[in-house]
Tab-separated table of C-alpha atoms (C1' of nucleotides) in Angstrom:
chain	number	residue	atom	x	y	z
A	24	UNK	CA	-4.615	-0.445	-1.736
A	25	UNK	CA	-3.906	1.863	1.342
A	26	UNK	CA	-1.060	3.588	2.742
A	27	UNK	CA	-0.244	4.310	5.889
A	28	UNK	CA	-2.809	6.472	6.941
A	29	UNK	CA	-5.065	3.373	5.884
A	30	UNK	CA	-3.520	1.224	7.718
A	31	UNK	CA	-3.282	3.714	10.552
A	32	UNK	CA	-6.995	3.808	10.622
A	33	UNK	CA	-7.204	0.254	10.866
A	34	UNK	CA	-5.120	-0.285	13.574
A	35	UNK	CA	-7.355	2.407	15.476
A	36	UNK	CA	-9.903	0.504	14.971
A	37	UNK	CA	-8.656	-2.588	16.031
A	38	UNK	CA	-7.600	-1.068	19.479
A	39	UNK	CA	-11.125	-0.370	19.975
A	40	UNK	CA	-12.413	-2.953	18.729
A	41	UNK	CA	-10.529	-6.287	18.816
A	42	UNK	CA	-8.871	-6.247	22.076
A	43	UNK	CA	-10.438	-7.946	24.414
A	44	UNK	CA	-12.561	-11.408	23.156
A	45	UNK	CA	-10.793	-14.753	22.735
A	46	UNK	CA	-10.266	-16.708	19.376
A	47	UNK	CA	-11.809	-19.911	19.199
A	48	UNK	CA	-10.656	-21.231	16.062
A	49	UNK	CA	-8.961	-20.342	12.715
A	50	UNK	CA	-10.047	-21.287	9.068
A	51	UNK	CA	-9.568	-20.251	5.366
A	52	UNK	CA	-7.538	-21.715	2.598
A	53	UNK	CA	-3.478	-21.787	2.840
A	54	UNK	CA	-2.539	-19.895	-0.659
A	55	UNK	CA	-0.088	-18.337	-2.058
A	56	UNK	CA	0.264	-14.732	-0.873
A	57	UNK	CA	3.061	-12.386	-0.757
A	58	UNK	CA	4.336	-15.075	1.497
A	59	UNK	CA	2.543	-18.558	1.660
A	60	UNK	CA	-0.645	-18.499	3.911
A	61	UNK	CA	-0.314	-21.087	6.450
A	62	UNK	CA	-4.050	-21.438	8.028
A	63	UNK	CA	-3.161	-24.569	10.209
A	64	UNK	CA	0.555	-23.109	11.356
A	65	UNK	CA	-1.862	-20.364	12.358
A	66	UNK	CA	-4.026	-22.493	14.298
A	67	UNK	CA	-2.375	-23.613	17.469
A	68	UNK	CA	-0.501	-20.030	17.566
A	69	UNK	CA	-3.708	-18.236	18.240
A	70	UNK	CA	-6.555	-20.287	19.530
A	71	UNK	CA	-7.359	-19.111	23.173
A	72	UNK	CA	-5.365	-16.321	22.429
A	73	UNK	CA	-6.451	-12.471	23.233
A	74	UNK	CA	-5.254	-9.759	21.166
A	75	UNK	CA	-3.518	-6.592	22.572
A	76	UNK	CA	-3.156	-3.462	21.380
A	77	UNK	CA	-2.382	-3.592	17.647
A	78	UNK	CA	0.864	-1.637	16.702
A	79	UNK	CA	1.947	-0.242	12.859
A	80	UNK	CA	5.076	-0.013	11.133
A	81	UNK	CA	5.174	1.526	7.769
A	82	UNK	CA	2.503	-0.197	5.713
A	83	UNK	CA	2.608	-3.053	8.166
A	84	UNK	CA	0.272	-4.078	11.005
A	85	UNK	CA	2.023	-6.038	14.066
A	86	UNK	CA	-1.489	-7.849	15.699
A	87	UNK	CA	0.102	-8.696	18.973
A	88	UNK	CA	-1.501	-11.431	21.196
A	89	UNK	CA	-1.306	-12.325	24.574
A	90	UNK	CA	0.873	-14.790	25.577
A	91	UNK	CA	3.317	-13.618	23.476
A	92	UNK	CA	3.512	-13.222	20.171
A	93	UNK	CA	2.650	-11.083	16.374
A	94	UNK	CA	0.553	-11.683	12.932
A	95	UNK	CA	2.005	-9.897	10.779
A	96	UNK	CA	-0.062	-8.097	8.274
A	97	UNK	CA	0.143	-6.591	5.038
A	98	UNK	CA	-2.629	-5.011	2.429
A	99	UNK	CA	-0.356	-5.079	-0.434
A	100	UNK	CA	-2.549	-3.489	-2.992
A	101	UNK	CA	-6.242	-4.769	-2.339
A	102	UNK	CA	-5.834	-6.218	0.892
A	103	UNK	CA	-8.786	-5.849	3.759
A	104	UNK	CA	-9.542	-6.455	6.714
A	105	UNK	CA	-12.931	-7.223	8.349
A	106	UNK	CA	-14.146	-7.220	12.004
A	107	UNK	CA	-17.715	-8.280	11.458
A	108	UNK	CA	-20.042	-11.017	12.681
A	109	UNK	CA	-20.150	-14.664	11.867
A	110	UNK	CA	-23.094	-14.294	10.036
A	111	UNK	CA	-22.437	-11.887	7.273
A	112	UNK	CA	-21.479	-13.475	4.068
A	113	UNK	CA	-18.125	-13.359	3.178
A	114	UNK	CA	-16.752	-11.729	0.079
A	115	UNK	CA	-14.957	-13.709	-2.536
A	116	UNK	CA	-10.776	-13.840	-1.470
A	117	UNK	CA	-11.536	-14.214	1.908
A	118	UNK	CA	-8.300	-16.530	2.586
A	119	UNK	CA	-8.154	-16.276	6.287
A	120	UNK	CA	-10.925	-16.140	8.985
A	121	UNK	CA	-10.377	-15.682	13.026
A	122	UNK	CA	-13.171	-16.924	14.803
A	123	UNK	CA	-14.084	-14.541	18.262
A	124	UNK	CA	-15.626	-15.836	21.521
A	125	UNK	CA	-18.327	-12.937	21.318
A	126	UNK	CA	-19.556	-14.173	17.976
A	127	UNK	CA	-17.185	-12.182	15.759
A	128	UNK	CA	-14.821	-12.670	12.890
A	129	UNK	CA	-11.475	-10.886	12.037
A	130	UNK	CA	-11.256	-11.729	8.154
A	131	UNK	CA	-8.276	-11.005	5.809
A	132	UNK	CA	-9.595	-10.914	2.243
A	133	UNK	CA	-7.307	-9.762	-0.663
A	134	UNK	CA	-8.269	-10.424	-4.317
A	135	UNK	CA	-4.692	-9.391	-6.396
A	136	UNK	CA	-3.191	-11.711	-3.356
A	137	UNK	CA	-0.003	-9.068	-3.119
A	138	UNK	CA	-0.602	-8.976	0.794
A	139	UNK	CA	0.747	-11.250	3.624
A	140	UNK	CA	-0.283	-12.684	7.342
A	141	UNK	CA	2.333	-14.362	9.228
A	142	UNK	CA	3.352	-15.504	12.504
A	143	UNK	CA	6.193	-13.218	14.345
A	144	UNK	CA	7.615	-15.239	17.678
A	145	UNK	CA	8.826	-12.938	20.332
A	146	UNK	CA	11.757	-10.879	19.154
A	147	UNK	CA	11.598	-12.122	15.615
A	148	UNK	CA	10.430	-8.684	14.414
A	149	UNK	CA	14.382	-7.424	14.679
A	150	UNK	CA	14.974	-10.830	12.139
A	151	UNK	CA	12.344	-10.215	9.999
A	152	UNK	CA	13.247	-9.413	6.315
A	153	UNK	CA	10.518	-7.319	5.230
A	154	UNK	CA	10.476	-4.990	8.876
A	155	UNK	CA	14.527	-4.897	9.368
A	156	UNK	CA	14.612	-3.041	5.783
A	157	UNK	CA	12.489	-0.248	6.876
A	158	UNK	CA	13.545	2.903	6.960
A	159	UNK	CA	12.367	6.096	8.796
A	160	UNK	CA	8.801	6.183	10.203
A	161	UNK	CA	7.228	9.660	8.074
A	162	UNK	CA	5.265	10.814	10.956
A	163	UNK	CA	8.234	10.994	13.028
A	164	UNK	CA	8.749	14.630	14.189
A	165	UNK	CA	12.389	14.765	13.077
A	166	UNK	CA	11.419	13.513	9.179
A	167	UNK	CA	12.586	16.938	8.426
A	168	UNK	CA	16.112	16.415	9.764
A	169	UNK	CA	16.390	12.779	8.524
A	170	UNK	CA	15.202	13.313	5.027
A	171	UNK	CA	17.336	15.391	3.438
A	172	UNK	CA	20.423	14.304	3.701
A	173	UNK	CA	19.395	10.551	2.693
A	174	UNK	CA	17.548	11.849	-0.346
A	175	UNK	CA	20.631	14.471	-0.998
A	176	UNK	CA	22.876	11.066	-1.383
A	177	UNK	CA	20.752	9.725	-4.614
A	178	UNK	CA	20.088	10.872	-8.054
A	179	UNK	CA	16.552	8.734	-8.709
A	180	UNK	CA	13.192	10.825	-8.922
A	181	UNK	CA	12.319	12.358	-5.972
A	182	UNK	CA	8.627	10.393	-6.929
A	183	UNK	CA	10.637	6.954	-6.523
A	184	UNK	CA	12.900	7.976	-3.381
A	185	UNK	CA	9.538	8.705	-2.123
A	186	UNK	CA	8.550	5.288	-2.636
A	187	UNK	CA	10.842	3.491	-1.404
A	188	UNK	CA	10.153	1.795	1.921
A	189	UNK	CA	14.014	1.650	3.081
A	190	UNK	CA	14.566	4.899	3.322
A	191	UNK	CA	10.691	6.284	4.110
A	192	UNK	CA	8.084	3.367	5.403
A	193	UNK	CA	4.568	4.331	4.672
A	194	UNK	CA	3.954	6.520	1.427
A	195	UNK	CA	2.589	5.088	-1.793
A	196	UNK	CA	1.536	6.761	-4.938
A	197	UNK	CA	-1.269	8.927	-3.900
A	198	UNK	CA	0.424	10.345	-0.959
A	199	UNK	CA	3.741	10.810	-3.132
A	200	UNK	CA	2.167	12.426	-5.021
A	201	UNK	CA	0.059	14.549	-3.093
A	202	UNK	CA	3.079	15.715	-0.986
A	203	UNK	CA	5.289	16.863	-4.166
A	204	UNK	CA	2.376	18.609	-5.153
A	205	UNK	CA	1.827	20.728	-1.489
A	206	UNK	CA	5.686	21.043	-1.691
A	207	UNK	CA	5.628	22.823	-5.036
A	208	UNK	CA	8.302	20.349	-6.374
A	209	UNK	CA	8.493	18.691	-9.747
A	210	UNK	CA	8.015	14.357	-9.454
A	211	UNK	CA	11.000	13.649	-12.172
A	212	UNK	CA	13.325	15.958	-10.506
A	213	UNK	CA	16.662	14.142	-8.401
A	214	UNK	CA	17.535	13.938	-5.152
A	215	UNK	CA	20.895	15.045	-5.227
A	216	UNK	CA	19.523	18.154	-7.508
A	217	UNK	CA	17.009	19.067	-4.817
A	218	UNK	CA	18.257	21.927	-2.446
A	219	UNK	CA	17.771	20.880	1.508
A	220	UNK	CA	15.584	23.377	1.811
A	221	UNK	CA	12.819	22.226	-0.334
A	222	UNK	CA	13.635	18.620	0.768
A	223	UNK	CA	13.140	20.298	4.316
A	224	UNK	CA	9.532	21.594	2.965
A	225	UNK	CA	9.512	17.978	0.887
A	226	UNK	CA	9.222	16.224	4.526
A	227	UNK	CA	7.338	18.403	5.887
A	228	UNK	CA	4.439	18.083	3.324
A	229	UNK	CA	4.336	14.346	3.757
A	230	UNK	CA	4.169	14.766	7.503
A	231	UNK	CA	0.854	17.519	7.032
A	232	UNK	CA	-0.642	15.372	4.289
A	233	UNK	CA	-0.376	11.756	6.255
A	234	UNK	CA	-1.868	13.476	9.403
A	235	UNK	CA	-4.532	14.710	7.558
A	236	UNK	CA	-5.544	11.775	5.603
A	237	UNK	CA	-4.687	9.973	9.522
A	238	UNK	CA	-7.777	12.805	11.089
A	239	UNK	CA	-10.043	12.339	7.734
A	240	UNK	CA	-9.686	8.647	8.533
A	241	UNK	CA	-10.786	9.011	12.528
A	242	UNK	CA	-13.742	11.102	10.908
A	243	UNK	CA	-14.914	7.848	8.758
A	244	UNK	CA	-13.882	5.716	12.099
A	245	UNK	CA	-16.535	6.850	13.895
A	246	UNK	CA	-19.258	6.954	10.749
A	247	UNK	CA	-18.239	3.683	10.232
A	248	UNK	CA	-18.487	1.671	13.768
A	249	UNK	CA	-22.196	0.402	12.305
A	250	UNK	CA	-23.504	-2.567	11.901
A	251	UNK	CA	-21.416	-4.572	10.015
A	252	UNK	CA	-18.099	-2.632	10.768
A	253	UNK	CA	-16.661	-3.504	7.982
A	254	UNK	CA	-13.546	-1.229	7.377
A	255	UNK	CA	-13.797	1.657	4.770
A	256	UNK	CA	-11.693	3.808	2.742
A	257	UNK	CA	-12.038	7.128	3.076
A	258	UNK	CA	-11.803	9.500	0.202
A	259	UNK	CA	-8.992	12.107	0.851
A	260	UNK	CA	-9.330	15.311	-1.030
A	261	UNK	CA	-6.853	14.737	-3.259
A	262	UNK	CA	-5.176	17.783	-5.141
A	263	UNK	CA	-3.280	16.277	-8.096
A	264	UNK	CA	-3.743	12.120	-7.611
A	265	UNK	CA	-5.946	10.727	-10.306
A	266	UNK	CA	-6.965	14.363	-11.577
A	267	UNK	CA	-4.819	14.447	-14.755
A	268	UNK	CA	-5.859	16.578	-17.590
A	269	UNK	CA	-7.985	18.397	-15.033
A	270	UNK	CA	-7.151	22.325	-13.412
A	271	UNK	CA	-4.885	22.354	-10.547
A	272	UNK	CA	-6.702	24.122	-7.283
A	273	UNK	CA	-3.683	26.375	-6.813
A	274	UNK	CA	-3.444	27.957	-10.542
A	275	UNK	CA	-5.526	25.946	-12.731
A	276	UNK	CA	-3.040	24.692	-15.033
A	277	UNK	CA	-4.027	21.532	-16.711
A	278	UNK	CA	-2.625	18.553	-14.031
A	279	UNK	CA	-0.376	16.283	-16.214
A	280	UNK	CA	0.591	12.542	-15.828
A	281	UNK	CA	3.325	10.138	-17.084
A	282	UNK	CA	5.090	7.436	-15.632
A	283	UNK	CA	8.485	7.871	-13.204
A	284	UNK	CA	10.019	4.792	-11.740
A	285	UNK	CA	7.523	2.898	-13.580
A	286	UNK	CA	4.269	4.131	-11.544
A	287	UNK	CA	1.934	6.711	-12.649
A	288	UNK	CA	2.833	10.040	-11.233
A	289	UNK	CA	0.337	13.355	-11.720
A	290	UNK	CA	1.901	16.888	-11.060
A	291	UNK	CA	1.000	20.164	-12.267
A	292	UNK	CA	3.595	21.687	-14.621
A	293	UNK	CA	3.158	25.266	-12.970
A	294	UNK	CA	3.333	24.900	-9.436
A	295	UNK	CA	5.867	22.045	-9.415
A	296	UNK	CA	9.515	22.461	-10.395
B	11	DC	C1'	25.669	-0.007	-4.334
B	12	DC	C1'	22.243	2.158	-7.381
B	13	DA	C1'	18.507	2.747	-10.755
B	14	DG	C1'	15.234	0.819	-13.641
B	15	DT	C1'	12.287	-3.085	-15.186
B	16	DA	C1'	9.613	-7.368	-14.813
B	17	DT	C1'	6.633	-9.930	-12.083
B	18	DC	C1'	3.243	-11.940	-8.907
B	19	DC	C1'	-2.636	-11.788	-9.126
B	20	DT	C1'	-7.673	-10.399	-10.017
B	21	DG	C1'	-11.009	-6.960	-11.434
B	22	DC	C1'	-12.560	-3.395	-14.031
B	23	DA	C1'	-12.960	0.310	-17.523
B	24	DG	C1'	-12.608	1.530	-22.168
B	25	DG	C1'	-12.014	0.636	-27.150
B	26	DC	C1'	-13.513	-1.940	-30.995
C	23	DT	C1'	-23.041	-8.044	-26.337
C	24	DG	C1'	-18.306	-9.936	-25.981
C	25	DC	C1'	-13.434	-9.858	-26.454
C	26	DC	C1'	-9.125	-7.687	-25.785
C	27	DT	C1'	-5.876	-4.508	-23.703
C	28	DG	C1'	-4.056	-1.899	-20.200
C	29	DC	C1'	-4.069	-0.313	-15.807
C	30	DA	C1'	-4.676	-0.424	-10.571
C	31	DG	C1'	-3.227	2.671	-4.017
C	32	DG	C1'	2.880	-2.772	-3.469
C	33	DA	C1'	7.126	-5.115	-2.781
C	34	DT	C1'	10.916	-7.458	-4.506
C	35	DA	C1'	13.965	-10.334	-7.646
C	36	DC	C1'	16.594	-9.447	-11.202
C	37	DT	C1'	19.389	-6.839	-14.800
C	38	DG	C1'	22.831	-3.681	-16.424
DNA sequence: CCAGTATCCTGCAGGC
DNA sequence: TGCCTGCAGGATACTG
């Protein structure tokens, strides 16, 4: 489900709101997730543990605890995570549940099971085989620099350079999208057939549109810090995502959709080339 | 090495 | 109403 704004938002969260409380004891069911879930592994890693302040990478969350140490986290697509208390029912999928000193739960639940938790030991981020393949972090100020040439060296679909997490770690499909669209440039068309100046303007739309969906998501952070504080989504205003066969904002050309690199891709025909 | 496809899993919307 | 199909915001193993 979410991309790195998403997961930005969470993470926010979780520096305000997990740091601090101890864990008293860890339960769930191990299962098969992107990697296996190993609940009693788990166990002796965290109890009496604290957690410190959460850090990101790409679509990844790094839950650091003190004394040292990582869970690793990922959404995949309908991943979530819950700070809440002990007593709200849990939703169906909940496969992993940290139990809080101050009567709290942090609970991964993930229904299509494509996300992961897993342990990290000191240092073994540099090892790991997911985080060592990640490329360039988007919001990083000199995207614009690093971009082009990398995309300049491939002929694939701008839509599935995009995508890929070794060379850009963070975008999915609705913020692909979304950038090509603010960029003015066509999905299908190929890296090495893209001038550097529009892959210039290329990186700098996915910088502007990830910091916006990033502020949009602090907005719903504070709505959100109710009762329950159960993480939400927040709705982006999306300008071509989802909105096929409907006007584009710019011109009002009909939005079109098709598939590139095997995910569905909306663009409008007049703005993009 | 690169590009494209199949695949893991559940839930839901739409067609019949 | 129920059954079936296809599709979903991801990552990666595999193929050519």
């Amino acid at each position: 489900m979410p991309e790195l704004p998403e997961v930005e938002t969470i993470r926010c969260s979780l520096e305000l709101n997990l740091t601090g409380p101890r864990v008293t004891s860890v339960s769930g069911r191990s299962i098969a997730l992107r990697r296996p879930l190993d609940v009693v592994r788990l166990q002796p890693l965290l109890i009496g543990r604290q957690f410190l302040t959460p850090r990101r990478r790409g679509k990844f969350l790094l839950l650091d605890v003190e004394p040292p140490g990582s869970l690793l986290v990922h959404l995949g697509m309908t991943g979530r995570i819950q700070l809440v208390k002990a007593s709200l029912p849990r939703r169906d999928h909940t496969h992993l549940v940290i139990h809080l000193n101050d009567g709290r739960q942090l609970r991964f639940v993930d229904p299509r099971r494509f996300g992961l938790v897993d342990w990290l030991d000191p240092g073994a981020e540099e090892r790991d085989p997911s985080l060592a393949k990640l490329g360039v972090e988007p919001l990083d100020p000199c995207l614009n620099k690093v971009l082009p040439p990398l995309f300049r060296s491939r002929r694939a679909p701008l839509k599935s350079l995009l995508l890929d997490q070794r060379l850009v770690a963070g975008i999915g499909n609705i913020y692909a999208a979304e950038a090509l669209w603010r960029s003015g440039i066509h999905p299908r068309r190929s890296g090495n057939r893209t001038s550097l100046v529009r892959l210039r303007r290329l990186a700098d739309a996915v910088r502007s549109v990830l910091g916006e969906a990033i502020e949009r998501g602090g907005t719903t952070l504070r709505d959100f810090a109710g009762p329950d504080g159960e993480e939400g989504y927040f709705a982006v205003k999306l300008n071509v995502y989802g909105r096929q066969g409907e006007p584009c904002v710019k011109c009002g050309a009909t939005i079109r959709a098709a598939r590139i690199g095997g995910r569905t891709t909306a663009w409008c025909s007049h703005c993009q080339r």
